[in-house]
Every structure is written in C-alpha cells, then in structure tokens.
Tab-separated table of C-alpha atoms in Angstrom:
chain	number	residue	atom	x	y	z
A	1	UNK	CA	31.630	4.071	-19.300
A	2	UNK	CA	28.849	6.195	-17.798
A	3	UNK	CA	27.403	4.850	-14.555
A	4	UNK	CA	23.781	3.748	-14.954
A	5	UNK	CA	21.616	5.702	-12.515
A	6	UNK	CA	17.795	5.487	-12.505
A	7	UNK	CA	15.537	8.091	-10.921
A	8	UNK	CA	12.160	6.743	-9.794
A	9	UNK	CA	9.422	9.327	-9.185
A	10	UNK	CA	6.420	8.368	-7.031
A	11	UNK	CA	4.706	10.781	-4.639
A	12	UNK	CA	1.033	10.202	-3.685
A	13	UNK	CA	-0.389	8.377	-0.650
A	14	UNK	CA	1.366	5.864	1.608
A	15	UNK	CA	-0.236	2.788	0.073
A	16	UNK	CA	0.618	3.810	-3.508
A	17	UNK	CA	4.280	4.313	-2.599
A	18	UNK	CA	4.298	1.005	-0.673
A	19	UNK	CA	3.228	-0.772	-3.847
A	20	UNK	CA	6.456	0.308	-5.578
A	21	UNK	CA	8.599	-1.571	-3.042
A	22	UNK	CA	8.299	-5.112	-4.533
A	23	UNK	CA	9.243	-3.771	-7.966
A	24	UNK	CA	12.044	-1.488	-6.805
A	25	UNK	CA	13.486	-4.293	-4.663
A	26	UNK	CA	13.429	-6.748	-7.596
A	27	UNK	CA	15.002	-4.154	-9.902
A	28	UNK	CA	17.791	-3.470	-7.409
A	29	UNK	CA	18.625	-7.145	-6.845
A	30	UNK	CA	18.539	-8.052	-10.521
A	31	UNK	CA	20.631	-5.044	-11.589
A	32	UNK	CA	23.146	-4.606	-8.731
A	33	UNK	CA	25.425	-2.485	-10.959
A	34	UNK	CA	22.688	0.138	-11.453
A	35	UNK	CA	22.256	2.975	-8.953
A	36	UNK	CA	18.628	3.672	-8.065
A	37	UNK	CA	17.268	6.800	-6.437
A	38	UNK	CA	13.634	6.976	-5.313
A	39	UNK	CA	12.079	10.456	-5.188
A	40	UNK	CA	9.027	10.608	-2.928
A	41	UNK	CA	7.495	12.278	0.100
A	42	UNK	CA	9.920	12.340	3.083
A	43	UNK	CA	7.815	10.059	5.327
A	44	UNK	CA	8.159	7.142	2.870
A	45	UNK	CA	11.921	6.909	3.402
A	46	UNK	CA	11.454	3.911	5.703
A	47	UNK	CA	10.378	1.749	2.744
A	48	UNK	CA	13.657	2.172	0.886
A	49	UNK	CA	16.394	2.590	3.482
A	50	UNK	CA	18.129	-0.748	3.745
A	51	UNK	CA	16.125	-2.226	0.879
A	52	UNK	CA	19.288	-2.885	-1.151
A	53	UNK	CA	22.815	-1.385	-1.231
A	54	UNK	CA	22.209	0.288	-4.601
A	55	UNK	CA	18.938	1.980	-3.592
A	56	UNK	CA	18.978	5.564	-2.330
A	57	UNK	CA	16.190	7.919	-1.345
A	58	UNK	CA	15.448	11.611	-1.857
A	59	UNK	CA	12.619	13.222	0.074
A	60	UNK	CA	10.836	16.178	-1.515
A	61	UNK	CA	7.993	18.179	0.030
A	62	UNK	CA	6.149	19.204	-3.153
A	63	UNK	CA	3.473	21.035	-1.165
A	64	UNK	CA	6.014	23.028	0.812
A	65	UNK	CA	9.647	23.585	-0.164
A	66	UNK	CA	9.089	22.560	-3.789
A	67	UNK	CA	5.623	23.998	-4.253
A	68	UNK	CA	4.508	25.315	-7.637
A	69	UNK	CA	6.496	25.765	-10.841
A	70	UNK	CA	9.242	27.701	-9.069
A	71	UNK	CA	9.649	24.898	-6.539
A	72	UNK	CA	9.640	22.192	-9.216
A	73	UNK	CA	12.306	24.077	-11.156
A	74	UNK	CA	14.428	24.144	-8.002
A	75	UNK	CA	13.806	20.421	-7.510
A	76	UNK	CA	14.752	19.708	-11.116
A	77	UNK	CA	18.053	21.582	-10.694
A	78	UNK	CA	18.788	19.493	-7.620
A	79	UNK	CA	17.975	16.286	-9.503
A	80	UNK	CA	19.785	17.131	-12.734
A	81	UNK	CA	23.023	17.615	-10.790
A	82	UNK	CA	22.999	13.870	-10.133
A	83	UNK	CA	23.243	13.027	-13.879
A	84	UNK	CA	20.596	10.329	-14.076
A	85	UNK	CA	20.743	8.089	-17.136
A	86	UNK	CA	17.061	7.070	-16.985
A	87	UNK	CA	13.885	8.495	-15.470
A	88	UNK	CA	10.963	6.294	-14.402
A	89	UNK	CA	7.801	8.280	-13.699
A	90	UNK	CA	5.574	5.902	-11.708
A	91	UNK	CA	3.072	8.635	-10.850
A	92	UNK	CA	2.058	10.528	-14.041
A	93	UNK	CA	0.480	13.560	-12.396
A	94	UNK	CA	0.976	17.263	-13.124
A	95	UNK	CA	4.076	17.513	-10.910
A	96	UNK	CA	5.767	14.410	-12.247
A	97	UNK	CA	4.812	15.341	-15.822
A	98	UNK	CA	6.494	18.710	-15.375
A	99	UNK	CA	9.681	17.093	-14.084
A	100	UNK	CA	9.443	14.580	-16.919
A	101	UNK	CA	9.187	17.401	-19.432
A	102	UNK	CA	12.315	19.044	-18.041
A	103	UNK	CA	14.238	15.765	-18.260
A	104	UNK	CA	12.993	15.180	-21.801
A	105	UNK	CA	14.290	18.616	-22.800
A	106	UNK	CA	17.612	17.604	-21.314
A	107	UNK	CA	17.643	14.533	-23.608
A	108	UNK	CA	17.302	12.019	-20.771
A	109	UNK	CA	15.752	8.603	-21.323
A	110	UNK	CA	12.263	8.906	-19.808
A	111	UNK	CA	9.301	6.551	-19.470
A	112	UNK	CA	6.052	6.824	-17.509
A	113	UNK	CA	3.345	4.559	-16.156
A	114	UNK	CA	0.325	3.474	-18.177
A	115	UNK	CA	-2.581	3.633	-15.738
A	116	UNK	CA	-5.012	1.856	-18.120
A	117	UNK	CA	-7.653	4.511	-17.464
A	118	UNK	CA	-10.009	3.256	-20.175
A	119	UNK	CA	-10.172	-0.233	-18.693
A	120	UNK	CA	-10.801	1.195	-15.236
A	121	UNK	CA	-13.484	3.475	-16.623
A	122	UNK	CA	-15.284	0.449	-18.083
A	123	UNK	CA	-14.807	-1.435	-14.816
A	124	UNK	CA	-16.609	1.281	-12.816
A	125	UNK	CA	-19.188	2.259	-15.431
A	126	UNK	CA	-22.842	1.984	-14.398
A	127	UNK	CA	-23.794	1.122	-17.982
A	128	UNK	CA	-22.074	-1.544	-20.065
A	129	UNK	CA	-19.799	-2.463	-17.168
A	130	UNK	CA	-16.798	-4.662	-18.053
A	131	UNK	CA	-15.919	-6.662	-14.964
A	132	UNK	CA	-12.429	-7.644	-16.017
A	133	UNK	CA	-9.158	-7.825	-14.129
A	134	UNK	CA	-6.968	-4.819	-14.922
A	135	UNK	CA	-3.167	-4.973	-14.884
A	136	UNK	CA	-1.929	-4.618	-11.314
A	137	UNK	CA	0.075	-1.645	-10.128
A	138	UNK	CA	3.050	-3.984	-9.804
A	139	UNK	CA	2.753	-4.973	-13.452
A	140	UNK	CA	2.327	-1.358	-14.500
A	141	UNK	CA	5.438	-0.301	-12.600
A	142	UNK	CA	7.486	-3.196	-13.972
A	143	UNK	CA	6.354	-2.266	-17.497
A	144	UNK	CA	8.002	1.168	-17.122
A	145	UNK	CA	11.367	-0.420	-16.335
A	146	UNK	CA	10.924	-2.889	-19.185
A	147	UNK	CA	10.528	0.034	-21.616
A	148	UNK	CA	13.644	1.651	-20.114
A	149	UNK	CA	15.597	-1.496	-20.887
A	150	UNK	CA	15.463	-3.139	-17.468
A	151	UNK	CA	12.981	-6.031	-17.574
A	152	UNK	CA	12.159	-7.145	-14.047
A	153	UNK	CA	11.221	-10.556	-12.661
A	154	UNK	CA	8.731	-9.931	-9.860
A	155	UNK	CA	9.982	-12.258	-7.133
A	156	UNK	CA	9.922	-10.044	-4.023
A	157	UNK	CA	9.360	-11.888	-0.746
A	158	UNK	CA	9.466	-9.448	2.164
A	159	UNK	CA	11.136	-6.239	3.306
A	160	UNK	CA	12.722	-8.363	6.022
A	161	UNK	CA	13.533	-11.420	3.910
A	162	UNK	CA	17.330	-11.237	4.245
A	163	UNK	CA	18.057	-10.513	7.902
A	164	UNK	CA	14.626	-10.581	9.498
A	165	UNK	CA	12.972	-7.708	11.392
A	166	UNK	CA	14.832	-5.931	14.148
A	167	UNK	CA	12.602	-6.853	17.083
A	168	UNK	CA	14.673	-4.638	19.402
A	169	UNK	CA	12.862	-1.668	17.830
A	170	UNK	CA	9.637	-2.797	19.532
A	171	UNK	CA	8.584	-2.120	23.103
A	172	UNK	CA	9.986	-4.878	25.318
A	173	UNK	CA	6.597	-6.534	25.859
A	174	UNK	CA	6.266	-7.208	22.104
A	175	UNK	CA	9.736	-8.593	21.409
A	176	UNK	CA	8.848	-12.204	22.242
A	177	UNK	CA	5.723	-13.798	20.844
A	178	UNK	CA	4.441	-16.579	23.119
A	179	UNK	CA	4.517	-20.017	21.500
A	180	UNK	CA	1.184	-20.969	19.984
A	181	UNK	CA	-0.324	-17.508	20.343
A	182	UNK	CA	-2.040	-16.041	17.287
A	183	UNK	CA	-1.440	-12.348	16.645
A	184	UNK	CA	-4.069	-10.607	14.527
A	185	UNK	CA	-3.964	-7.030	13.290
A	186	UNK	CA	-7.104	-5.015	12.627
A	187	UNK	CA	-7.013	-1.777	10.608
A	188	UNK	CA	-10.634	-0.560	10.316
A	189	UNK	CA	-10.083	2.793	8.605
A	190	UNK	CA	-9.460	4.103	5.094
A	191	UNK	CA	-9.212	7.495	3.418
A	192	UNK	CA	-12.704	7.420	1.865
A	193	UNK	CA	-16.109	6.293	3.166
A	194	UNK	CA	-16.656	3.962	0.184
A	195	UNK	CA	-13.901	1.764	1.604
A	196	UNK	CA	-14.736	1.786	5.349
A	197	UNK	CA	-16.695	-1.125	6.851
A	198	UNK	CA	-19.355	0.187	9.283
A	199	UNK	CA	-17.528	0.839	12.557
A	200	UNK	CA	-20.144	-0.769	14.798
A	201	UNK	CA	-19.881	-3.993	12.764
A	202	UNK	CA	-16.098	-3.924	12.856
A	203	UNK	CA	-16.337	-3.631	16.635
A	204	UNK	CA	-18.440	-6.776	16.551
A	205	UNK	CA	-15.655	-8.486	14.577
A	206	UNK	CA	-13.147	-7.401	17.247
A	207	UNK	CA	-15.350	-8.667	20.043
A	208	UNK	CA	-15.960	-12.024	18.404
A	209	UNK	CA	-12.316	-12.627	17.579
A	210	UNK	CA	-11.355	-11.660	21.117
A	211	UNK	CA	-13.834	-14.192	22.485
A	212	UNK	CA	-13.430	-17.050	19.995
A	213	UNK	CA	-9.652	-17.273	19.699
A	214	UNK	CA	-8.435	-18.563	23.044
A	215	UNK	CA	-4.692	-18.101	22.501
A	216	UNK	CA	-4.644	-14.831	20.642
A	217	UNK	CA	-3.837	-11.142	20.820
A	218	UNK	CA	-5.415	-8.430	18.724
A	219	UNK	CA	-3.515	-5.326	17.591
A	220	UNK	CA	-5.472	-2.295	16.370
A	221	UNK	CA	-3.996	0.111	13.775
A	222	UNK	CA	-5.173	3.628	12.987
A	223	UNK	CA	-3.301	6.930	12.917
A	224	UNK	CA	-5.708	9.875	13.321
A	225	UNK	CA	-6.551	11.458	16.671
A	226	UNK	CA	-10.204	10.388	16.593
A	227	UNK	CA	-9.223	6.961	15.272
A	228	UNK	CA	-6.826	6.409	18.183
A	229	UNK	CA	-9.503	7.433	20.678
A	230	UNK	CA	-11.903	4.843	19.248
A	231	UNK	CA	-9.213	2.156	19.211
A	232	UNK	CA	-8.291	2.967	22.820
A	233	UNK	CA	-11.950	2.459	23.706
A	234	UNK	CA	-12.014	-0.947	22.014
A	235	UNK	CA	-8.721	-1.942	23.645
A	236	UNK	CA	-10.201	-1.131	27.054
A	237	UNK	CA	-13.381	-3.053	26.337
A	238	UNK	CA	-12.113	-6.326	24.873
A	239	UNK	CA	-9.659	-8.829	26.315
A	240	UNK	CA	-6.288	-9.406	24.678
A	241	UNK	CA	-6.748	-6.254	22.595
A	242	UNK	CA	-4.031	-3.574	22.183
A	243	UNK	CA	-4.060	-0.241	20.364
A	244	UNK	CA	-0.793	-0.727	18.496
A	245	UNK	CA	-0.796	2.762	17.017
A	246	UNK	CA	-0.747	4.332	20.509
A	247	UNK	CA	1.909	1.940	21.728
A	248	UNK	CA	4.293	2.214	18.782
A	249	UNK	CA	6.369	5.119	17.543
A	250	UNK	CA	6.196	5.467	13.776
A	251	UNK	CA	5.971	3.445	10.602
A	252	UNK	CA	9.177	1.462	11.106
A	253	UNK	CA	7.911	-0.034	14.357
A	254	UNK	CA	4.510	-0.754	12.801
A	255	UNK	CA	6.143	-2.698	9.966
A	256	UNK	CA	8.215	-4.728	12.463
A	257	UNK	CA	5.144	-5.587	14.541
A	258	UNK	CA	3.131	-6.415	11.421
A	259	UNK	CA	5.831	-8.903	10.414
A	260	UNK	CA	4.971	-10.919	13.534
A	261	UNK	CA	1.228	-11.122	12.788
A	262	UNK	CA	-0.504	-14.296	11.674
A	263	UNK	CA	-3.176	-12.268	9.861
A	264	UNK	CA	-4.146	-8.666	9.169
A	265	UNK	CA	-7.741	-7.488	8.718
A	266	UNK	CA	-7.769	-4.343	6.605
A	267	UNK	CA	-9.862	-2.263	4.281
A	268	UNK	CA	-8.630	-1.550	0.725
A	269	UNK	CA	-6.113	0.808	2.327
A	270	UNK	CA	-2.455	1.404	3.129
A	271	UNK	CA	-2.388	-1.166	5.929
A	272	UNK	CA	-3.226	-3.934	3.448
A	273	UNK	CA	-0.100	-2.962	1.533
A	274	UNK	CA	2.099	-2.563	4.630
A	275	UNK	CA	1.213	-6.049	5.846
A	276	UNK	CA	1.783	-7.402	2.341
A	277	UNK	CA	5.333	-5.989	2.295
A	278	UNK	CA	6.215	-8.144	5.306
A	279	UNK	CA	4.559	-11.300	3.885
A	280	UNK	CA	1.530	-11.387	6.189
A	281	UNK	CA	-1.783	-12.779	4.861
A	282	UNK	CA	-4.476	-10.090	4.724
A	283	UNK	CA	-8.235	-10.512	5.027
A	284	UNK	CA	-9.236	-7.437	3.040
A	285	UNK	CA	-12.704	-5.846	3.030
A	286	UNK	CA	-13.898	-4.302	-0.239
A	287	UNK	CA	-16.881	-2.011	-0.751
A	288	UNK	CA	-17.115	0.551	-3.540
A	289	UNK	CA	-13.729	-0.536	-4.872
A	290	UNK	CA	-12.725	-3.937	-6.279
A	291	UNK	CA	-9.562	-6.065	-6.533
A	292	UNK	CA	-10.037	-6.064	-10.329
A	293	UNK	CA	-8.839	-2.463	-10.419
A	294	UNK	CA	-5.337	-3.776	-9.763
A	295	UNK	CA	-4.726	-2.596	-6.198
A	296	UNK	CA	-4.776	-5.881	-4.301
A	297	UNK	CA	-1.894	-6.256	-1.870
A	298	UNK	CA	1.316	-7.919	-3.052
A	299	UNK	CA	0.803	-11.708	-3.371
A	300	UNK	CA	-2.468	-11.635	-1.438
A	301	UNK	CA	-5.018	-14.335	-2.211
A	302	UNK	CA	-8.263	-13.265	-3.842
A	303	UNK	CA	-10.121	-15.775	-1.692
A	304	UNK	CA	-9.243	-13.615	1.320
A	305	UNK	CA	-10.924	-10.563	-0.200
A	306	UNK	CA	-14.286	-10.235	1.561
A	307	UNK	CA	-16.859	-8.658	-0.761
A	308	UNK	CA	-20.411	-9.010	-2.071
A	309	UNK	CA	-21.487	-9.200	-5.695
A	310	UNK	CA	-23.673	-6.271	-6.736
A	311	UNK	CA	-24.375	-5.042	-10.283
A	312	UNK	CA	-23.154	-1.561	-9.328
A	313	UNK	CA	-19.790	-2.779	-7.968
A	314	UNK	CA	-17.260	-1.389	-8.353
A	315	UNK	CA	-18.466	2.181	-8.730
A	316	UNK	CA	-15.163	3.828	-7.886
A	317	UNK	CA	-11.455	3.172	-8.307
A	318	UNK	CA	-10.429	4.968	-5.111
A	319	UNK	CA	-13.666	4.908	-3.090
A	320	UNK	CA	-14.195	8.678	-3.354
A	321	UNK	CA	-17.518	8.747	-5.191
A	322	UNK	CA	-20.867	9.000	-3.448
A	323	UNK	CA	-22.916	5.811	-3.386
A	324	UNK	CA	-25.291	5.680	-6.378
A	325	UNK	CA	-27.832	3.760	-4.314
A	326	UNK	CA	-27.405	5.883	-1.222
A	327	UNK	CA	-27.134	2.911	1.146
A	328	UNK	CA	-23.574	1.578	0.678
A	329	UNK	CA	-24.999	-1.924	0.306
A	330	UNK	CA	-21.549	-3.017	-0.896
A	331	UNK	CA	-20.341	-2.595	2.707
A	332	UNK	CA	-23.533	-3.057	4.700
A	333	UNK	CA	-24.286	-6.450	3.153
A	334	UNK	CA	-20.961	-7.806	4.394
A	335	UNK	CA	-21.669	-9.542	7.673
A	336	UNK	CA	-19.244	-9.797	10.608
A	337	UNK	CA	-19.566	-13.582	10.179
A	338	UNK	CA	-17.975	-13.340	6.722
A	339	UNK	CA	-14.925	-11.551	8.068
A	340	UNK	CA	-14.520	-13.678	11.202
A	341	UNK	CA	-14.839	-16.938	9.280
A	342	UNK	CA	-12.167	-15.865	6.810
A	343	UNK	CA	-9.803	-14.843	9.636
A	344	UNK	CA	-10.316	-18.215	11.328
A	345	UNK	CA	-9.592	-19.941	8.039
A	346	UNK	CA	-6.324	-18.043	7.670
A	347	UNK	CA	-5.027	-18.501	11.226
A	348	UNK	CA	-6.389	-21.966	12.036
A	349	UNK	CA	-7.345	-23.440	8.661
A	350	UNK	CA	-10.963	-23.652	9.894
C-alpha cells in the first residue's frame, strides 16, 4: 500500500504562514498515519518543527535559489522525488500555480485554496458595500484538505499545548514570572500604513498602561532597525517597559515569551497571529482592514477587536490602499482610552 504523503504549499508573509499552523496541527493529529511536508520560506521553519511527529518542513527561497521558471522547475524536480500522494496549495499565486500545474501533469491529486475574492471585493467596495463575515483563512485551508479527502476538525489549542514552552530558551531574567505580575505585549507596527495606529497615540497607550497597572511589565515587539530604535526610546522612558525584540534572539524566543503574556496589543499584523498560536488573548487594532475579511487571529474574541464604524470601512483587505478620505479616520478616531480599557478588561476583568 502506498504511503500517504501530503505536500502543503504556503509561501507569503509571516502572518499568513502562521495561520496555517492550527489547521496543519489538527490535520497531523487526526491523521497520524499520513506524512505531511510543509513547503514555505526558510524562516517559517520554527512553526512546524516539533509540531507533530508526522510533520516535516522544506524551506525554499523562491526569490533566490528557486527564482523564475528555471528555479521552479528545479524545485519541482526536488519535490517530485518525494512521491507525494496529494498536493494542497494554500497560496494560489503564480509560483504555487506553476508548481500545481506540474503536479497536475504528473497525475497527482491536487487542490487549491478558494480565497472568496468576490465576497472580499463586495466587503471593501465603496458602493453597494456588503458588510458580511467572509470565511476565515482557517476555514479556507481546512476546505482544501476536505476536498483532498482529509476532513479536519479545527480543535488546535497552542503550539506549546503538549509539553509547554521551553523557558530555558529565554534570557535568565525572563524565565520566572513573578506571582501576580501581569505581562503585556505591545506590537505597534504593521506592513502597511492603513493598519498602523498613530505612533504618538500608541506611546500614550504605553505610558498609561505603565502607570495604571501597578504589578505589570510591558514587552515591546518590532523587528526593523528604525522600529527597534523607537521601542528602545519608549523602554527608556517608561517604567517596567522592555524592548523584547532587542533582548531576544529570533522568532522561537519571541513565541516562548509571548506564551507567558496575559495580553498582547497588536495591529492586524503577524504579531496578532503569533500570540494567537500560543493561546494569548489579543487586543487587536483595526483601521482600513476589518475582521470580516477572515484574518482575525485564531480563536480571538471579536469583542477585543478595537475599531470604529465608518461607512467606508473596510476599504482594503491588506491595508495597502491609500485612504479615500485622506485622513485615516478609521485609525485616528480610535482613542487611547478605547485600547487601554480593553486591555484592562482582558487582564483584570475591569
């Protein structure tokens, strides 16, 4: 009998790949006899190593080693040597479509994601807007496996659900959380301006949380050079505030620290999804985008999504488009009070 072996293709940004984890984990646990290989960008390996015994990972630099048609042909030859019995394309872009085509020609069983583009187009339309919840990414991913013959029950808990996080990976000062102390993460950045809360107002949120929560510690997350400089400035200005991204070394350590948080404050960005993977409640801030597009973090509560109702919202699925009004009212009308009050509700039930 031929061994069942599924190839899962998902490149794209960190947050998009993170959203595959609950579905891949559930698939692996519910079909322990099936081998699963995830093909993605090399830096996402941390999500899948140790996820389950039957999950493997292949890193592919599709903008370097496997660039262009020649590179994709080389990648296909590498993949076809593994004799996959099913291909799940969770990306559906030009690169994954090309690989999909090659596998189809080889008579493999292939399915790809339905992104529900028409529903999202109506959601973001400025005329005849349909403000309706779209299927989530998790549902869309699970649907691919259902069509391949592997229906999945979405019951993922946490990346560290079985053995707990390895706290020894953290700097010594972070390995023991003082009893009664509330740890709050703050990730103020995102890839596009339509998703970034005004920085001066986010600093006000940091200052107020630092002052109002007596037994607390704030951890700031942000990866770019300029971002780290700003977070270092805040960490030096406000008590009980640490720039986690300067202190930690890599994504694995960030996930371990996030698992110890009582709450994460994040934009509609990768950090919302990272915190969700380790079962931490997220107070998420939404501007040009909207939870109805299907990108809310895994098992996050809609009541913790801070947003304002405007007839133009949402205007963008990914936050890339310029503001139609020119004033980003979707972000500027969110007050620091709204964010702080929601954080207090999460950590203290206030």
